[in-house]
Tab-separated table of C-alpha atoms in Angstrom:
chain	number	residue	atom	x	y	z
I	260	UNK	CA	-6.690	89.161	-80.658
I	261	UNK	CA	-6.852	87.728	-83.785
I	262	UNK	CA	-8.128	84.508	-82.321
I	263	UNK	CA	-10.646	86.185	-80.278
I	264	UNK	CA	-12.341	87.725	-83.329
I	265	UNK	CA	-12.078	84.557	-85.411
I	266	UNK	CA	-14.490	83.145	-82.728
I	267	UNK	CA	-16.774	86.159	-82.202
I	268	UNK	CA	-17.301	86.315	-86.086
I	269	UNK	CA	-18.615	82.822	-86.746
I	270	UNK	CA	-20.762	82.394	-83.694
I	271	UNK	CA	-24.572	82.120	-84.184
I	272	UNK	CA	-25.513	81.979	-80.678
I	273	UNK	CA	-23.668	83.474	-77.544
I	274	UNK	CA	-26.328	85.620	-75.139
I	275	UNK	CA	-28.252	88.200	-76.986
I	276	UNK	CA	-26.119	87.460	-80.541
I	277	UNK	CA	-29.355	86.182	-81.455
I	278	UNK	CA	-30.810	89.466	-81.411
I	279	UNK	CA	-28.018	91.255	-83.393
I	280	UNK	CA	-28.677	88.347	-85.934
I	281	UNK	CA	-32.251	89.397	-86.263
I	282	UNK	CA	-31.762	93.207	-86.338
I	283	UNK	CA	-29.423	92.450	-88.946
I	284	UNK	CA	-31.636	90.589	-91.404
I	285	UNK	CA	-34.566	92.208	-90.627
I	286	UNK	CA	-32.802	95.628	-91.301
I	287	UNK	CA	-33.727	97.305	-94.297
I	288	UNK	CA	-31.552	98.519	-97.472
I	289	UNK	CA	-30.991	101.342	-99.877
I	290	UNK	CA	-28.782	104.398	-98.846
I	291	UNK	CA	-32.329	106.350	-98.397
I	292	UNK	CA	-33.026	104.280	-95.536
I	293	UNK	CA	-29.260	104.436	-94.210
I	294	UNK	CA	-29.943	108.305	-93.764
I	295	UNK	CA	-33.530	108.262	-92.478
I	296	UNK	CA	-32.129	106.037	-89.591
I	297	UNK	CA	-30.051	108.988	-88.560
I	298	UNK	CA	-32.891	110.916	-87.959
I	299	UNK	CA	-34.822	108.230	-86.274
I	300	UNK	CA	-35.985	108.501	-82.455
I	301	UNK	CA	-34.341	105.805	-80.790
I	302	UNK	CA	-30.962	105.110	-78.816
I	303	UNK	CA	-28.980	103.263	-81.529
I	304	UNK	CA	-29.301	105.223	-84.692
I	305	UNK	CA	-25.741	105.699	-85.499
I	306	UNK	CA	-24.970	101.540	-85.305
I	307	UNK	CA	-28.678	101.541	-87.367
I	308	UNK	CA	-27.446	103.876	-90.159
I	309	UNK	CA	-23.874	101.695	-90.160
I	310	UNK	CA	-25.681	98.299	-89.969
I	311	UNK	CA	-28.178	99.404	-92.956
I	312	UNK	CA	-25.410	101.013	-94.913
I	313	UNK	CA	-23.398	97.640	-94.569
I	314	UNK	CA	-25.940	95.680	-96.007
I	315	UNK	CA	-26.603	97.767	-98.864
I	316	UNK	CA	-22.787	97.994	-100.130
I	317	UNK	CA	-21.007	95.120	-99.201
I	318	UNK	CA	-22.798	91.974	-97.668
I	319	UNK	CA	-26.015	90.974	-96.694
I	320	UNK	CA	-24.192	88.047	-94.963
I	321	UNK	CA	-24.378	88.790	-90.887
I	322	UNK	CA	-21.342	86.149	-90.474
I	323	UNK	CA	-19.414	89.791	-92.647
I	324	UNK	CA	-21.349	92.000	-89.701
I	325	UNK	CA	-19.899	90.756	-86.687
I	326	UNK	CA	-16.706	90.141	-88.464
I	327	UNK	CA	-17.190	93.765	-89.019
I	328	UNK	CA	-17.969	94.731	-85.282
I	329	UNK	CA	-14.908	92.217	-83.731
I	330	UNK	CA	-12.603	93.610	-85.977
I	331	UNK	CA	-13.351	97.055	-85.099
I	332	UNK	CA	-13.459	96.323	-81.770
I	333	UNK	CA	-10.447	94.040	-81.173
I	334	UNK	CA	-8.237	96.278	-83.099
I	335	UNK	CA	-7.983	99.519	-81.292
I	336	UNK	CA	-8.128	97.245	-77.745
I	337	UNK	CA	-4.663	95.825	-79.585
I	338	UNK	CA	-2.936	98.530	-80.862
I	339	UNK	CA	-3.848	100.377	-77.475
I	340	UNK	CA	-2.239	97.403	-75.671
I	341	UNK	CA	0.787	97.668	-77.813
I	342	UNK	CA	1.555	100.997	-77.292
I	343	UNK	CA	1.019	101.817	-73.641
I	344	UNK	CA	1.181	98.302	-72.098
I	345	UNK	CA	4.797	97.116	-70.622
I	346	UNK	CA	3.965	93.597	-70.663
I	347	UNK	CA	1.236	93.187	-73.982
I	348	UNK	CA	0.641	89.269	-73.986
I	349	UNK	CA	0.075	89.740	-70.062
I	350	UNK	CA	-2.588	92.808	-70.933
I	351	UNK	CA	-3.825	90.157	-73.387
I	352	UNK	CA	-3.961	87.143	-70.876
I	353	UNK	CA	-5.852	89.684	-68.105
I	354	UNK	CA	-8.103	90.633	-70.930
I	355	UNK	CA	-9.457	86.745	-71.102
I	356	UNK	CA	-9.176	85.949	-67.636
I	357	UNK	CA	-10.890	88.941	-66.394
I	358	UNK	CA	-14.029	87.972	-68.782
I	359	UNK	CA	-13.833	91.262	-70.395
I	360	UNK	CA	-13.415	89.375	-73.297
I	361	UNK	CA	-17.021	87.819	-73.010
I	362	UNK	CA	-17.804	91.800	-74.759
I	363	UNK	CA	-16.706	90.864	-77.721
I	364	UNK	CA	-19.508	88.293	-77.925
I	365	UNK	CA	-22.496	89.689	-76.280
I	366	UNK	CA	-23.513	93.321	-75.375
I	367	UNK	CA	-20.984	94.503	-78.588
I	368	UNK	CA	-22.773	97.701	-79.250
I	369	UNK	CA	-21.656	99.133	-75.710
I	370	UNK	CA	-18.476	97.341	-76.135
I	371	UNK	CA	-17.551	98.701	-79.555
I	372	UNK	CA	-17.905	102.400	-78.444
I	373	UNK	CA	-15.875	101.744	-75.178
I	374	UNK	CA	-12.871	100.315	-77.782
I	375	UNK	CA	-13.015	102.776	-79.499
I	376	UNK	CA	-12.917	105.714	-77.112
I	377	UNK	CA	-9.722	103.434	-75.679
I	378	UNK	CA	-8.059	103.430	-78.846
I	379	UNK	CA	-8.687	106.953	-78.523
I	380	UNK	CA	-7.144	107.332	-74.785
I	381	UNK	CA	-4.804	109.899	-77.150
I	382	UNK	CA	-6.970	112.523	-76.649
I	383	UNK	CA	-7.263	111.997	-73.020
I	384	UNK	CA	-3.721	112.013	-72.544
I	385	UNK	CA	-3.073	114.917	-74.918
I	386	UNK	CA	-6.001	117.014	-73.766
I	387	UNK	CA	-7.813	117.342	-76.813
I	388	UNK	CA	-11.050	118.257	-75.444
I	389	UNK	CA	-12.681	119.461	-78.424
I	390	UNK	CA	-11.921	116.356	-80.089
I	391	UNK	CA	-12.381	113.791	-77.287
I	392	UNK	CA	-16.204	115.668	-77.018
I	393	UNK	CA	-17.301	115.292	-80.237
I	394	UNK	CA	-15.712	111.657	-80.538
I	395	UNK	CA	-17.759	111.236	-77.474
I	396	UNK	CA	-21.234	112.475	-79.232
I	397	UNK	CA	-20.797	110.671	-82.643
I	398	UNK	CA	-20.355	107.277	-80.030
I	399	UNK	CA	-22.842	107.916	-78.807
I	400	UNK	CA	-25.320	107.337	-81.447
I	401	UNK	CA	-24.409	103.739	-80.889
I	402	UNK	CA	-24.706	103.925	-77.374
I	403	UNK	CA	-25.909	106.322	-75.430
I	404	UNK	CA	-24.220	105.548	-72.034
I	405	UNK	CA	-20.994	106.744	-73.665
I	406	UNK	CA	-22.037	110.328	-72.180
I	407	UNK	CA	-20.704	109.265	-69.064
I	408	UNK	CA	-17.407	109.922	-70.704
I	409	UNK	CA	-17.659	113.492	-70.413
I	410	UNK	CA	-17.490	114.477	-67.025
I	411	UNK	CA	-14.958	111.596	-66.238
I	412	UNK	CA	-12.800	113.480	-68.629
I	413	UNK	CA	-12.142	116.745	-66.313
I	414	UNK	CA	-11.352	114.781	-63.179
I	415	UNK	CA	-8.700	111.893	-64.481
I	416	UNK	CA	-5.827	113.745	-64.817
I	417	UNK	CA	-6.096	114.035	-61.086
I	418	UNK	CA	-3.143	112.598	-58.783
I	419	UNK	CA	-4.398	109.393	-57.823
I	420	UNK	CA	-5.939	109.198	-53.984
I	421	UNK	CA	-5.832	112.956	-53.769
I	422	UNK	CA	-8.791	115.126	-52.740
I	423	UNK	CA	-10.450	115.374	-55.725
I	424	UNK	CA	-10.626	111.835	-56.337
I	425	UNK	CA	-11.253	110.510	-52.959
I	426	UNK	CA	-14.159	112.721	-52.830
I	427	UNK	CA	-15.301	111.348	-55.976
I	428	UNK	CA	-15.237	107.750	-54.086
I	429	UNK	CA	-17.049	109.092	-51.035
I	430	UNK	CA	-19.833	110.149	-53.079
I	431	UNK	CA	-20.327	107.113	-55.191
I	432	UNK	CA	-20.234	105.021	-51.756
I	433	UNK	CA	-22.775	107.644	-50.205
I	434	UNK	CA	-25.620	107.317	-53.044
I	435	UNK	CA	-25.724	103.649	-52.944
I	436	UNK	CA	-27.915	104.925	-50.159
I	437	UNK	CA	-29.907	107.448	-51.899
I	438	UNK	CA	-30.287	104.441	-54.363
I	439	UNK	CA	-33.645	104.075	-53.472
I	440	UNK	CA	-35.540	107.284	-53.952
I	441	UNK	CA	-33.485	107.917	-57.315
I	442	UNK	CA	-35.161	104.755	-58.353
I	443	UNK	CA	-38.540	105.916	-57.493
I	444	UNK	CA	-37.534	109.161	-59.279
I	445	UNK	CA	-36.471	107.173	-62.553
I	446	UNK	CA	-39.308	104.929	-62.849
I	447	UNK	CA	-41.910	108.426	-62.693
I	448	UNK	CA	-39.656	110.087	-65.180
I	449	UNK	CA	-39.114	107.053	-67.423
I	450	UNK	CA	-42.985	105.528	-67.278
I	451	UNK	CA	-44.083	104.682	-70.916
I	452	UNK	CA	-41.217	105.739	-72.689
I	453	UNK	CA	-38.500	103.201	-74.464
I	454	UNK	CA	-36.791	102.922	-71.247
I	455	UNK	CA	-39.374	101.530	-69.680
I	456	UNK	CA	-38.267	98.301	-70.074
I	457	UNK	CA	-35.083	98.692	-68.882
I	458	UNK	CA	-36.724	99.469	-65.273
I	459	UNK	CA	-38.451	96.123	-65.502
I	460	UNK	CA	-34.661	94.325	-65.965
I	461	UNK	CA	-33.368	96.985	-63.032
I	462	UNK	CA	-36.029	95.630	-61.155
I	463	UNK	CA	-35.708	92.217	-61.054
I	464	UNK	CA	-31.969	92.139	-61.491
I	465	UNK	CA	-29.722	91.038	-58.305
I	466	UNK	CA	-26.702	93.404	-59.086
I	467	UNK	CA	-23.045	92.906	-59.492
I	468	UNK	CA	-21.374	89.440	-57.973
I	469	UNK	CA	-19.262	90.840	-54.872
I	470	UNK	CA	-16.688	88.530	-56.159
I	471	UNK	CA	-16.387	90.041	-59.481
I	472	UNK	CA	-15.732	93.351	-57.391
I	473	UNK	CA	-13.236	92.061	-55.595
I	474	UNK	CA	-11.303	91.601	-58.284
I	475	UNK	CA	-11.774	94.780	-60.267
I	476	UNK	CA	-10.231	95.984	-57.052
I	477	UNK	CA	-6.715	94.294	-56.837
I	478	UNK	CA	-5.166	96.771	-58.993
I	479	UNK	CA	-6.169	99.738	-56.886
I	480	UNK	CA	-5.564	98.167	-53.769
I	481	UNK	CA	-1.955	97.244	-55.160
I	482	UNK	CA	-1.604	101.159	-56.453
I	483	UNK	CA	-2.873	102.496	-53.018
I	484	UNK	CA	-0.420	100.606	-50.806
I	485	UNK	CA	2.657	102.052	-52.659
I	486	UNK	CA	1.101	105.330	-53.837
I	487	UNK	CA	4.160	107.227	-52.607
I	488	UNK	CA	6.159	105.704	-55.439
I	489	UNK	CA	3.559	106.022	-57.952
I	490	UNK	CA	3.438	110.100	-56.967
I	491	UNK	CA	7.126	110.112	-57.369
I	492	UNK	CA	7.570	108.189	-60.537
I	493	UNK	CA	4.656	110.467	-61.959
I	494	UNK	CA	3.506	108.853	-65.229
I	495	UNK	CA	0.483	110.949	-66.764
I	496	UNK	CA	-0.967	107.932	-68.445
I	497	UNK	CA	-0.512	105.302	-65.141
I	498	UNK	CA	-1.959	107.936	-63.265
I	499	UNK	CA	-5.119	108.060	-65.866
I	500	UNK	CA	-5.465	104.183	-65.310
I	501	UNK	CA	-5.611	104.286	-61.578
I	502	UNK	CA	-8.165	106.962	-61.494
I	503	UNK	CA	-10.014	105.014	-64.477
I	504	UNK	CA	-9.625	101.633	-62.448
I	505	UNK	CA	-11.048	104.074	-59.251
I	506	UNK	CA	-14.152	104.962	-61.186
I	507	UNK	CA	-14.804	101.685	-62.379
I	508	UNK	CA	-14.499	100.269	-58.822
I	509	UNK	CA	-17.072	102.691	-57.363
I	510	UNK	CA	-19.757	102.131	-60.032
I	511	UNK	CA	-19.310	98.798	-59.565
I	512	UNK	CA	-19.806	99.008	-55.045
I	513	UNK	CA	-23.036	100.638	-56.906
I	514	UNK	CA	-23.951	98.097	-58.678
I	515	UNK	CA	-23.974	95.174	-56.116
I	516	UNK	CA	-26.891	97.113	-54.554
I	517	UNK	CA	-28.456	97.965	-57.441
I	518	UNK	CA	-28.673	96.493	-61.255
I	519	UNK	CA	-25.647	94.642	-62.857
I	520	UNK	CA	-27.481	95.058	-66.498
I	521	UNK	CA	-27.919	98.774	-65.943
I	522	UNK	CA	-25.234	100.055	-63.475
I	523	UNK	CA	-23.145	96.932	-63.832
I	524	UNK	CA	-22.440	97.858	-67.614
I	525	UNK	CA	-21.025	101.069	-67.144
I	526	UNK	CA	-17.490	100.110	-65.705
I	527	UNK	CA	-17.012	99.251	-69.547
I	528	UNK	CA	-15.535	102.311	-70.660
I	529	UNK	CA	-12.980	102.241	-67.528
I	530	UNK	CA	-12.241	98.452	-67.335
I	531	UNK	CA	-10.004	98.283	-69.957
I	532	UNK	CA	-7.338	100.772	-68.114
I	533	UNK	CA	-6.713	98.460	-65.393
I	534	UNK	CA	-5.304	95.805	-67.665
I	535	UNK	CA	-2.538	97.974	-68.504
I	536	UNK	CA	-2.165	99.153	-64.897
I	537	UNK	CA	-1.975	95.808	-63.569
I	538	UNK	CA	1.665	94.822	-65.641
I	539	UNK	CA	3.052	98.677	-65.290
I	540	UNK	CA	2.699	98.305	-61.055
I	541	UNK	CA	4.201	94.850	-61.032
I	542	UNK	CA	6.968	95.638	-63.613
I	543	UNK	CA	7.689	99.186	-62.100
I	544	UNK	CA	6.646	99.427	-58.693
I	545	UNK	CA	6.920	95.904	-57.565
I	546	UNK	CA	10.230	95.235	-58.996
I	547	UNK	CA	10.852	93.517	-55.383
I	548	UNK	CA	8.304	90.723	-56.146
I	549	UNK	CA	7.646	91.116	-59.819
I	550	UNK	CA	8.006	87.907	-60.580
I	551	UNK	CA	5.731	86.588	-57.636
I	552	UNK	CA	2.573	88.925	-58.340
I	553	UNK	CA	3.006	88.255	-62.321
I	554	UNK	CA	2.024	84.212	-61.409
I	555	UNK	CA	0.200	84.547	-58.258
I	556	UNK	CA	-2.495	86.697	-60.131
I	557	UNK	CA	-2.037	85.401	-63.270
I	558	UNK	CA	-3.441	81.967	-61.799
I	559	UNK	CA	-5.698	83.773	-59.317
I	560	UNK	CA	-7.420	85.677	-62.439
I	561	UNK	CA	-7.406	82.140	-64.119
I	562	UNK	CA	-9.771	80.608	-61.177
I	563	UNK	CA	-11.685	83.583	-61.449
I	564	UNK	CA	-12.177	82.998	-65.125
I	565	UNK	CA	-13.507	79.210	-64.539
I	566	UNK	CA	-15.692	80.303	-61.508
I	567	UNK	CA	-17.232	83.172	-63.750
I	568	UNK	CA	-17.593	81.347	-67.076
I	569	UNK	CA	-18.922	78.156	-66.509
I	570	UNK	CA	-22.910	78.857	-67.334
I	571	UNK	CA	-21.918	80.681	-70.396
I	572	UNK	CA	-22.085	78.317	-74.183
I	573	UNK	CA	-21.141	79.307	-77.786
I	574	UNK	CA	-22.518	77.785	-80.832
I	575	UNK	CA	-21.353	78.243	-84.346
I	576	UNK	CA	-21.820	76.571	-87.644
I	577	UNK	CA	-17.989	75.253	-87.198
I	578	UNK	CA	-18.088	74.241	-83.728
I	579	UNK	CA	-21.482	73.279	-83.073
I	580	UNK	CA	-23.202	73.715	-79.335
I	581	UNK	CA	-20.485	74.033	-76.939
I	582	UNK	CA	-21.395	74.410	-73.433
């Protein structure tokens, strides 16, 4: 992880780091301002008030604000990993290959509020609902989408495939074709406002690739065929991953017909779950061909990572333009 945020610090241009860059130098200072951002309209005034408070007491150097961001990010990913995940380099390897790790470079602000509800999976686990709502709220003043949080909360402690959860699935499958009108309905509602914008991207965006789908699946497809097991062995948190790893499948069957910037993004906050799922069902479920399914999908995940990543490019002051 360390690694991963060496990179993601010095980088000057990776997707929209440009724009963070900008936001940063162009953002004001003085501990005033800090506060008057809280109270600003907009959709980002919590990572506003941190960004301007950065710059006025320790560094006006952006290279320090992304450091800033990857550490805070990467960390509670890592000590997440360490704690729950059976297998932690493998977590670590699946976190690469799966291109979740392309968050850490581009889209960060939704990113760093999905780490750190993760690192916060504590309060899921422990039911802490006052605290896991209000660490929900103060998130999301970074990023609003965050609030999807809440209502996923009161159904993941479900048994995995059981009603509750199944109907969950049937519903997400069965508005892909309401899709439409809810569209319609959005762009009335949203017409002239700061979203507006956001429509236009909807709009002319293709959706999810099918393939990346495909593979957000394996996990749950693996969990569903021995499910029995699972049931039996009974472990709270593995039983929070599947149904996290269920969710993010579903929005993502959304987003191939719809918007991969808009509906695509949400699977964030869920996405990391599987990558502790995927080592716990092959260490403690498979344990007849454990040692098959940890190198068949470690190398299937690996062509998935060179099929997925080859129009992306990083460029740094170190590096240079690498394509």
């Amino acid at each position: 992880m360390g690694y991963i945020v060496f990179w993601a610090s010095l980088r000057i241009q990776f997707v929209d780091t440009a724009a963070y860059i900008s936001g940063f130098n162009e953002a004001e200072t003085g501990i005033d301002k800090a506060i008057q951002a809280l109270f600003q309209e907009g959709k980002q005034k919590g990572f506003d008030f941190l960004q301007i408070l950065f710059k006025t007491l320790f560094s006006e150097s952006y290279h320090w604000w992304l450091t800033l961001i990857a550490v805070a990010t990467g960390v509670p990913i890592m000590m997440t990993f360490r704690k729950y995940s059976v297998n932690y380099l493998y977590s670590m390897y699946l976190f690469v290959t799966s291109m979740i790790v392309v968050w850490m470079f581009n889209g960060i602000r939704q990113f760093l509020v999905a780490a750190i509800m993760f690192g916060l999976c504590d309060l899921i686990i422990k039911r802490k609902t006052i605290l896991f709502i209000v660490a929900v709220l103060l998130c999301s003043t970074v990023h609003t989408t965050i609030l999807i949080m809440l209502p996923i909360y009161f159904i993941v402690f479900e048994t995995p495939f059981k009603r509750k959860m199944m109907l969950f699935v049937l519903l997400i499958l069965m508005s892909v074709f309401a899709i439409s009108p809810l569209l319609e309905a959005m762009e009335t509602v949203l017409h002239n406002t700061a979203y507006a914008s956001n429509l236009e991207q909807f709009a002319e965006d293709d959706g999810v690739h099918p393939l990346r789908v495909l593979f957000k699946a394996i996990p749950i497809v693996f969990a569903f065929i021995r499910r029995e097991k699972i049931e039996k062995i009974n472990n709270q948190f593995i039983n929070i991953c599947i149904n996290m790893s269920t969710i993010s499948v579903g929005i993502y069957v959304i987003g191939i017909f719809t918007s991969g910037i808009m509906i695509g993004r949400l699977p964030v906050y869920f996405d990391l779950y599987s990558l502790i799922l995927i080592p716990y069902l092959f260490s403690y479920v498979y344990t007849d061909m454990k040692k098959q399914l940890y190198w068949g999908l470690g190398l299937l995940y690996l062509l998935f990572y060179f099929l997925m990543s080859g129009g992306l490019y990083y460029n740094s002051e170190l590096t240079g333009f690498i394509k």
